[in-house]
């Protein structure tokens, strides 16, 4: 089972936090204490992160679907039927996959730095990385992508945090996640069809230059989606602009407490 922590807070509502590649619950350091004042908080370390099983420990192909099943195992173990979800970067990608696979488990979703697909530049970079990934230390590759995704001086804190925490991963785990990048687009394919009734809040920095334009275009048809693009902010918006992120996320979840379970067609 994945490593998790339950931060017992107030009330009956649960909020689940999902981190990005190379991250861990530390990236939510500016959220946890505040959210615990109003909610029960669950942080989960994805495979290959923290003390969760490494990717090679699974006796099956490492896929996005496997990750969703692992997250749901934690909720089942804790007897949490439905929860609010907050994700950053890859965490938001997995929330999209969850909305497609098990929308009945999601009360609402806050998707920070979300990725719906890769543009020409990011696709080119990923293909170049795929070519050299077995020739160079994986942290070189991670650092290159971190600087390309978060190039500005105001992105420095989040960039350093991600690089520091990624050093705790091993090479095989990082490359296992890297091999999932071509499947990111598939996680959003039927979200609007399967989960159009579930409230979603997309929070991105206006400077999240690789992903924000595609995100804006792809989510236009979702009647339950609200989008906020924060000024002077890059990819890891909860780290760069924690006050704005917390205010938006808390207000959104508060409004969607006790959302009734609707039948999913």
Tab-separated table of C-alpha atoms in Angstrom:
chain	number	residue	atom	x	y	z
A	1	UNK	CA	0.000	0.000	0.000
A	2	UNK	CA	1.079	3.555	-0.644
A	3	UNK	CA	2.496	5.580	2.226
A	4	UNK	CA	-0.087	8.000	3.549
A	5	UNK	CA	-0.674	10.332	6.470
A	6	UNK	CA	-3.993	11.327	7.946
A	7	UNK	CA	-3.967	14.771	9.506
A	8	UNK	CA	-7.068	14.659	11.676
A	9	UNK	CA	-8.773	17.994	11.492
A	10	UNK	CA	-12.301	19.272	11.906
A	11	UNK	CA	-15.600	17.880	10.623
A	12	UNK	CA	-16.435	14.908	8.422
A	13	UNK	CA	-15.091	16.119	5.081
A	14	UNK	CA	-11.822	14.718	3.728
A	15	UNK	CA	-9.349	16.466	1.433
A	16	UNK	CA	-6.767	14.331	-0.387
A	17	UNK	CA	-3.523	15.926	-1.605
A	18	UNK	CA	-1.605	14.428	-4.561
A	19	UNK	CA	1.893	15.653	-5.449
A	20	UNK	CA	3.826	15.789	-8.734
A	21	UNK	CA	6.747	13.768	-10.150
A	22	UNK	CA	9.686	13.966	-7.770
A	23	UNK	CA	7.607	15.778	-5.178
A	24	UNK	CA	6.042	14.632	-1.929
A	25	UNK	CA	3.766	16.023	0.760
A	26	UNK	CA	6.381	18.702	1.537
A	27	UNK	CA	5.205	20.659	-1.502
A	28	UNK	CA	1.938	21.203	0.372
A	29	UNK	CA	3.700	22.622	3.421
A	30	UNK	CA	1.939	25.969	2.984
A	31	UNK	CA	-1.472	24.297	2.741
A	32	UNK	CA	-1.664	21.537	5.360
A	33	UNK	CA	-1.920	23.557	8.581
A	34	UNK	CA	-4.547	25.841	7.090
A	35	UNK	CA	-6.668	23.038	5.638
A	36	UNK	CA	-6.517	21.040	8.887
A	37	UNK	CA	-8.441	23.841	10.587
A	38	UNK	CA	-11.507	22.955	8.526
A	39	UNK	CA	-11.002	19.451	7.113
A	40	UNK	CA	-9.484	16.040	7.644
A	41	UNK	CA	-6.447	15.939	5.370
A	42	UNK	CA	-4.915	12.887	3.689
A	43	UNK	CA	-1.514	13.126	2.018
A	44	UNK	CA	-0.429	10.239	-0.198
A	45	UNK	CA	3.015	9.455	-1.573
A	46	UNK	CA	2.722	8.037	-5.066
A	47	UNK	CA	4.739	4.952	-6.128
A	48	UNK	CA	8.469	5.598	-6.105
A	49	UNK	CA	8.115	8.531	-3.706
A	50	UNK	CA	8.692	8.662	0.044
A	51	UNK	CA	8.258	5.227	1.623
A	52	UNK	CA	5.735	4.021	-0.937
A	53	UNK	CA	6.589	0.883	-2.943
A	54	UNK	CA	8.998	1.455	-5.776
A	55	UNK	CA	7.817	0.946	-9.320
A	56	UNK	CA	9.675	-2.331	-9.808
A	57	UNK	CA	7.828	-3.902	-6.861
A	58	UNK	CA	4.618	-4.181	-8.883
A	59	UNK	CA	4.099	-7.460	-10.711
A	60	UNK	CA	2.401	-5.731	-13.603
A	61	UNK	CA	3.013	-2.921	-16.039
A	62	UNK	CA	3.346	0.471	-14.381
A	63	UNK	CA	0.443	2.534	-15.715
A	64	UNK	CA	-1.730	5.492	-14.802
A	65	UNK	CA	-4.557	3.060	-14.092
A	66	UNK	CA	-2.370	1.225	-11.566
A	67	UNK	CA	-1.736	4.509	-9.765
A	68	UNK	CA	-5.449	5.257	-9.558
A	69	UNK	CA	-6.116	1.824	-8.100
A	70	UNK	CA	-3.368	2.375	-5.523
A	71	UNK	CA	-4.839	5.724	-4.452
A	72	UNK	CA	-8.300	4.173	-4.141
A	73	UNK	CA	-6.856	1.340	-2.024
A	74	UNK	CA	-5.765	3.948	0.518
A	75	UNK	CA	-9.236	5.499	0.605
A	76	UNK	CA	-10.864	2.071	0.903
A	77	UNK	CA	-8.493	1.184	3.753
A	78	UNK	CA	-9.458	4.403	5.538
A	79	UNK	CA	-13.152	3.826	4.741
A	80	UNK	CA	-13.421	7.149	2.919
A	81	UNK	CA	-16.068	6.790	0.226
A	82	UNK	CA	-15.811	10.254	-1.289
A	83	UNK	CA	-13.371	13.103	-0.864
A	84	UNK	CA	-12.268	16.446	-2.221
A	85	UNK	CA	-9.009	16.175	-4.159
A	86	UNK	CA	-6.219	18.709	-4.572
A	87	UNK	CA	-3.388	18.032	-6.993
A	88	UNK	CA	-0.350	19.807	-8.358
A	89	UNK	CA	1.149	19.016	-11.779
A	90	UNK	CA	1.192	15.206	-12.075
A	91	UNK	CA	-1.185	15.060	-9.103
A	92	UNK	CA	-3.748	16.967	-11.163
A	93	UNK	CA	-3.189	14.615	-14.098
A	94	UNK	CA	-4.014	11.677	-11.820
A	95	UNK	CA	-7.137	13.452	-10.581
A	96	UNK	CA	-8.288	13.697	-14.206
A	97	UNK	CA	-7.684	9.952	-14.554
A	98	UNK	CA	-9.647	9.383	-11.346
A	99	UNK	CA	-12.521	11.497	-12.673
A	100	UNK	CA	-12.661	9.201	-15.698
A	101	UNK	CA	-12.278	5.914	-13.814
A	102	UNK	CA	-14.199	6.525	-10.575
A	103	UNK	CA	-16.042	9.871	-10.621
A	104	UNK	CA	-18.308	8.690	-7.804
A	105	UNK	CA	-15.326	8.931	-5.396
A	106	UNK	CA	-14.761	12.651	-6.033
A	107	UNK	CA	-16.791	15.419	-4.372
A	108	UNK	CA	-14.800	18.228	-5.948
A	109	UNK	CA	-11.385	18.721	-7.497
A	110	UNK	CA	-8.828	21.510	-7.252
A	111	UNK	CA	-6.290	21.066	-10.035
A	112	UNK	CA	-3.159	23.175	-9.700
A	113	UNK	CA	-0.623	23.480	-12.506
A	114	UNK	CA	-2.732	21.021	-14.451
A	115	UNK	CA	-1.567	19.433	-17.713
A	116	UNK	CA	-4.119	18.281	-20.288
A	117	UNK	CA	-1.634	17.748	-23.124
A	118	UNK	CA	1.840	18.731	-24.235
A	119	UNK	CA	2.399	21.432	-26.841
A	120	UNK	CA	4.936	21.242	-29.661
A	121	UNK	CA	7.788	22.548	-27.504
A	122	UNK	CA	7.143	20.255	-24.552
A	123	UNK	CA	6.630	17.246	-26.841
A	124	UNK	CA	9.941	17.981	-28.551
A	125	UNK	CA	11.698	18.266	-25.196
A	126	UNK	CA	10.186	15.000	-23.988
A	127	UNK	CA	11.323	13.181	-27.128
A	128	UNK	CA	14.817	14.600	-26.769
A	129	UNK	CA	14.828	13.514	-23.139
A	130	UNK	CA	13.689	10.044	-24.144
A	131	UNK	CA	16.648	9.791	-26.504
A	132	UNK	CA	19.259	10.664	-23.883
A	133	UNK	CA	17.641	9.406	-20.667
A	134	UNK	CA	19.760	6.258	-20.560
A	135	UNK	CA	22.992	8.151	-21.245
A	136	UNK	CA	22.939	10.815	-18.541
A	137	UNK	CA	22.165	10.968	-14.790
A	138	UNK	CA	18.399	11.283	-14.382
A	139	UNK	CA	18.807	14.362	-12.172
A	140	UNK	CA	20.379	16.212	-15.095
A	141	UNK	CA	17.233	15.529	-17.076
A	142	UNK	CA	15.016	16.543	-14.161
A	143	UNK	CA	16.924	19.793	-13.624
A	144	UNK	CA	16.769	20.675	-17.322
A	145	UNK	CA	12.998	20.234	-17.351
A	146	UNK	CA	12.632	22.134	-14.070
A	147	UNK	CA	14.467	25.140	-15.508
A	148	UNK	CA	12.506	25.011	-18.778
A	149	UNK	CA	9.152	24.719	-16.990
A	150	UNK	CA	10.012	27.291	-14.315
A	151	UNK	CA	12.536	29.661	-15.917
A	152	UNK	CA	11.872	32.972	-14.143
A	153	UNK	CA	13.401	34.353	-10.967
A	154	UNK	CA	10.042	34.263	-9.171
A	155	UNK	CA	9.879	30.514	-9.924
A	156	UNK	CA	13.149	29.903	-8.073
A	157	UNK	CA	11.675	28.700	-4.764
A	158	UNK	CA	9.411	26.107	-6.349
A	159	UNK	CA	12.146	25.045	-8.766
A	160	UNK	CA	14.618	24.487	-5.905
A	161	UNK	CA	12.015	22.624	-3.856
A	162	UNK	CA	11.197	20.236	-6.685
A	163	UNK	CA	14.853	19.571	-7.489
A	164	UNK	CA	15.725	19.010	-3.821
A	165	UNK	CA	12.886	16.552	-3.248
A	166	UNK	CA	13.483	14.748	-6.568
A	167	UNK	CA	16.982	13.809	-5.388
A	168	UNK	CA	15.293	11.389	-2.998
A	169	UNK	CA	13.967	9.318	-5.912
A	170	UNK	CA	15.951	6.544	-7.503
A	171	UNK	CA	16.672	6.419	-11.212
A	172	UNK	CA	14.313	3.557	-12.095
A	173	UNK	CA	11.368	5.198	-10.348
A	174	UNK	CA	11.948	8.490	-12.141
A	175	UNK	CA	12.253	6.799	-15.530
A	176	UNK	CA	9.126	4.750	-14.813
A	177	UNK	CA	7.144	7.956	-14.362
A	178	UNK	CA	8.857	9.535	-17.356
A	179	UNK	CA	7.584	6.699	-19.545
A	180	UNK	CA	4.014	7.648	-18.617
A	181	UNK	CA	4.249	11.147	-20.117
A	182	UNK	CA	2.910	10.097	-23.567
A	183	UNK	CA	-0.320	9.034	-21.848
A	184	UNK	CA	-1.073	12.368	-20.166
A	185	UNK	CA	-3.489	13.433	-22.909
A	186	UNK	CA	-5.547	10.256	-22.449
A	187	UNK	CA	-6.320	11.189	-18.830
A	188	UNK	CA	-8.550	14.038	-20.011
A	189	UNK	CA	-10.202	12.371	-23.017
A	190	UNK	CA	-13.556	11.641	-21.356
A	191	UNK	CA	-13.478	13.827	-18.241
A	192	UNK	CA	-16.187	16.124	-19.584
A	193	UNK	CA	-18.342	13.134	-20.497
A	194	UNK	CA	-17.849	11.106	-17.322
A	195	UNK	CA	-17.528	13.878	-14.748
A	196	UNK	CA	-19.305	16.931	-16.120
A	197	UNK	CA	-21.336	17.132	-12.888
A	198	UNK	CA	-18.310	17.262	-10.572
A	199	UNK	CA	-17.129	20.764	-9.574
A	200	UNK	CA	-13.580	21.477	-10.711
A	201	UNK	CA	-11.356	24.440	-9.984
A	202	UNK	CA	-8.308	24.901	-12.191
A	203	UNK	CA	-5.629	27.133	-10.688
A	204	UNK	CA	-2.593	27.887	-12.840
A	205	UNK	CA	0.005	30.593	-13.039
A	206	UNK	CA	-0.191	32.818	-16.088
A	207	UNK	CA	3.526	32.101	-16.525
A	208	UNK	CA	2.969	28.318	-16.729
A	209	UNK	CA	3.977	28.733	-20.348
A	210	UNK	CA	4.148	25.083	-21.420
A	211	UNK	CA	0.658	24.120	-20.289
A	212	UNK	CA	-1.715	26.985	-19.519
A	213	UNK	CA	-2.871	27.742	-23.075
A	214	UNK	CA	-3.754	24.114	-23.819
A	215	UNK	CA	-5.487	23.799	-20.453
A	216	UNK	CA	-7.607	26.873	-21.145
A	217	UNK	CA	-8.637	25.558	-24.556
A	218	UNK	CA	-9.325	21.980	-23.502
A	219	UNK	CA	-11.514	22.808	-20.490
A	220	UNK	CA	-13.713	25.347	-22.270
A	221	UNK	CA	-16.584	22.908	-22.789
A	222	UNK	CA	-16.865	21.801	-19.166
A	223	UNK	CA	-19.874	23.460	-17.465
A	224	UNK	CA	-18.556	22.504	-14.021
A	225	UNK	CA	-15.071	23.941	-14.512
A	226	UNK	CA	-13.884	27.228	-13.034
A	227	UNK	CA	-10.493	28.574	-14.117
A	228	UNK	CA	-8.250	31.063	-12.345
A	229	UNK	CA	-4.913	32.151	-13.801
A	230	UNK	CA	-2.699	33.901	-11.259
A	231	UNK	CA	-0.519	36.839	-12.293
A	232	UNK	CA	3.283	36.621	-11.891
A	233	UNK	CA	3.095	32.910	-11.160
A	234	UNK	CA	4.472	29.788	-12.814
A	235	UNK	CA	3.808	26.046	-12.730
A	236	UNK	CA	3.845	25.305	-8.984
A	237	UNK	CA	1.217	27.846	-8.025
A	238	UNK	CA	0.612	26.558	-4.486
A	239	UNK	CA	4.262	27.253	-3.613
A	240	UNK	CA	4.687	30.548	-5.473
A	241	UNK	CA	1.354	32.082	-4.483
A	242	UNK	CA	0.163	30.168	-1.404
A	243	UNK	CA	-2.202	32.848	-0.109
A	244	UNK	CA	-4.069	33.124	-3.394
A	245	UNK	CA	-4.076	29.355	-3.857
A	246	UNK	CA	-5.340	28.656	-0.331
A	247	UNK	CA	-8.048	31.307	-0.505
A	248	UNK	CA	-9.339	30.027	-3.838
A	249	UNK	CA	-9.174	26.347	-2.892
A	250	UNK	CA	-10.738	26.733	0.563
A	251	UNK	CA	-13.575	28.872	-0.741
A	252	UNK	CA	-14.242	26.410	-3.560
A	253	UNK	CA	-14.279	23.321	-1.337
A	254	UNK	CA	-16.441	25.084	1.257
A	255	UNK	CA	-19.029	25.838	-1.421
A	256	UNK	CA	-19.001	22.212	-2.535
A	257	UNK	CA	-19.261	20.466	0.819
A	258	UNK	CA	-21.988	17.876	0.886
A	259	UNK	CA	-22.297	17.801	-2.902
A	260	UNK	CA	-24.844	15.030	-3.605
A	261	UNK	CA	-23.697	11.924	-5.441
A	262	UNK	CA	-25.270	11.975	-8.882
A	263	UNK	CA	-25.678	8.971	-11.078
A	264	UNK	CA	-22.884	8.731	-13.628
A	265	UNK	CA	-24.159	7.618	-17.001
